[in-house]
Amino acid sequence: MKYNRCFNFSAGPAMMPEPVLEEIRDEMMNYRGSGMCVMEMSHRSAVYQQIIDDAEKDLRDLMGIPDNYKVLFIQGGATLQFSMIPMNLMKNKKAVYIETGAWSSKAIKEAKKVGEVIVAASSKDKNYTYIPDCSNLDIPEDADYVYICENETIHGSTWSKLPNTKGHILVSDQSSMFLSKPCNVSDYGVIYGGVQKNIGPAGMAIVIIREDLIRDDLTDLPIYLQFKTHADNGSMYNTPNTWAIYCCGKVFKYLKSIGGLEAMAAINADKAKVFYDFLDSSKMFKGTVEKKDRSLMNIPFVTGSAELDAEVVKATKAAGYDNLKGHKSVGGLRASIYNAMPKEGVEALVKFLKEFEAKH
Ligand SMILES: *Cc1c(COP(=O)(O)O)cnc(C)c1O
């Protein structure tokens, strides 16, 4: 690989497209004649305003975000949204959550601090290896919203069909699948995600929220925690994460240049197929998630032996395939193959694992 980089299978922060990194490098010392680096720039300057405006516009183009949705850039990562969402959306102090893995469980824990949480479906019984049937859930009439984590980064499952919310607002954590495929934004009330998995550098979440869900009666809530604060001030009530917004903006432009989310989805499906075909034919390595619910982004797999798993992690790292250790809560191995992982990276890893298997 160019620059002697490794194939990085990290779950996040994760790989970024190389052409984007090169552009950032080229603009590092003097951004387009401004005489300064974007990191050194006032967020109130005209040159920075253009950067954030472009970033929002390109994201709107990519996802086809309707005009009645706001795009907010908020610090605190996806984790702060576990709290901000119930604080801002629980009018009746009651919401329905679907528990499909570590990240939805964390969201549930935070929401319980704000109001009543009804876990209407869960896959905990089988260690979160599938997405439960959510076509006919018991949803109280006065529930404020239905919450899902659309791609469980640690457990490696994804929703192929959204839940039937029976007319309630759908809130989705898309952190580890953001921009991996086309998304019909109007199916949701809120879409959000930390950007460090599939877009850019850590330290920020993007929140796409339907305008009528932004309340102005929450004046007792700390100012930074109100969606209204961010919406009314173009995500610049205070100093935003200027660097992350700049880098994400570059990734949006890059995705547009390769054909947008349709093209990205085709590449991702193709890439994931290479890996899953390997797992399904291997005698040593096995996928852990039910086939119909397999994530195209995060692929957990096991050998069945913790010692052998550790050996694989060591051997792959030495060969230039980094970060294949599974999350500490589930063990085993995990290959995260986000947008920026090239197909050659997946093919090379599969070849290496096949050879490893043959030798053992
Ligand atoms: C990583 C992740 C989070 C937490 O993101 P932070 O930005 O670290 O707060 C939340 N949800 C999902 C699905 C994730 O993958």
PDB file of N, CA and C in Angstrom, residues 37 108 161 198 219 222 234 245 247 290 303 315:
ATOM      1  N   CYS A  37      -3.943  27.314   8.573  1.00  0.00           N
ATOM      2  CA  CYS A  37      -4.524  25.967   8.581  1.00  0.00           C
ATOM      3  C   CYS A  37      -5.975  26.070   9.081  1.00  0.00           C
ATOM      4  N   ILE A 108     -30.429   2.751  26.242  1.00  0.00           N
ATOM      5  CA  ILE A 108     -31.553   2.438  27.137  1.00  0.00           C
ATOM      6  C   ILE A 108     -31.236   2.905  28.557  1.00  0.00           C
ATOM      7  N   LYS A 161     -34.841  -4.334   7.573  1.00  0.00           N
ATOM      8  CA  LYS A 161     -36.153  -3.718   7.422  1.00  0.00           C
ATOM      9  C   LYS A 161     -36.429  -2.937   8.707  1.00  0.00           C
ATOM     10  N   ASN A 198     -17.529   5.905  10.137  1.00  0.00           N
ATOM     11  CA  ASN A 198     -17.641   5.800   8.680  1.00  0.00           C
ATOM     12  C   ASN A 198     -17.397   7.111   7.941  1.00  0.00           C
ATOM     13  N   THR A 219     -36.503  25.353  28.431  1.00  0.00           N
ATOM     14  CA  THR A 219     -35.545  26.379  28.867  1.00  0.00           C
ATOM     15  C   THR A 219     -34.782  25.996  30.131  1.00  0.00           C
ATOM     16  N   PRO A 222     -29.927  22.501  30.342  1.00  0.00           N
ATOM     17  CA  PRO A 222     -28.686  23.231  30.024  1.00  0.00           C
ATOM     18  C   PRO A 222     -28.640  23.590  28.545  1.00  0.00           C
ATOM     19  N   GLY A 234     -26.980  27.567  13.702  1.00  0.00           N
ATOM     20  CA  GLY A 234     -26.219  26.937  12.619  1.00  0.00           C
ATOM     21  C   GLY A 234     -25.074  26.092  13.142  1.00  0.00           C
ATOM     22  N   ILE A 245     -15.583  18.978  11.147  1.00  0.00           N
ATOM     23  CA  ILE A 245     -16.541  19.420  10.124  1.00  0.00           C
ATOM     24  C   ILE A 245     -15.842  19.560   8.772  1.00  0.00           C
ATOM     25  N   CYS A 247     -13.060  17.995   7.775  1.00  0.00           N
ATOM     26  CA  CYS A 247     -12.691  16.672   7.235  1.00  0.00           C
ATOM     27  C   CYS A 247     -13.925  15.910   6.745  1.00  0.00           C
ATOM     28  N   GLU A 290     -26.766 -14.211  12.758  1.00  0.00           N
ATOM     29  CA  GLU A 290     -27.694 -14.854  11.818  1.00  0.00           C
ATOM     30  C   GLU A 290     -27.572 -14.208  10.437  1.00  0.00           C
ATOM     31  N   THR A 303     -12.941 -18.495  16.088  1.00  0.00           N
ATOM     32  CA  THR A 303     -12.395 -19.815  15.749  1.00  0.00           C
ATOM     33  C   THR A 303     -12.962 -20.863  16.698  1.00  0.00           C
ATOM     34  N   ALA A 315      -0.829 -12.734  14.317  1.00  0.00           N
ATOM     35  CA  ALA A 315      -0.308 -13.027  12.974  1.00  0.00           C
ATOM     36  C   ALA A 315      -0.792 -11.991  11.955  1.00  0.00           C
TER      37      ALA A 315
END
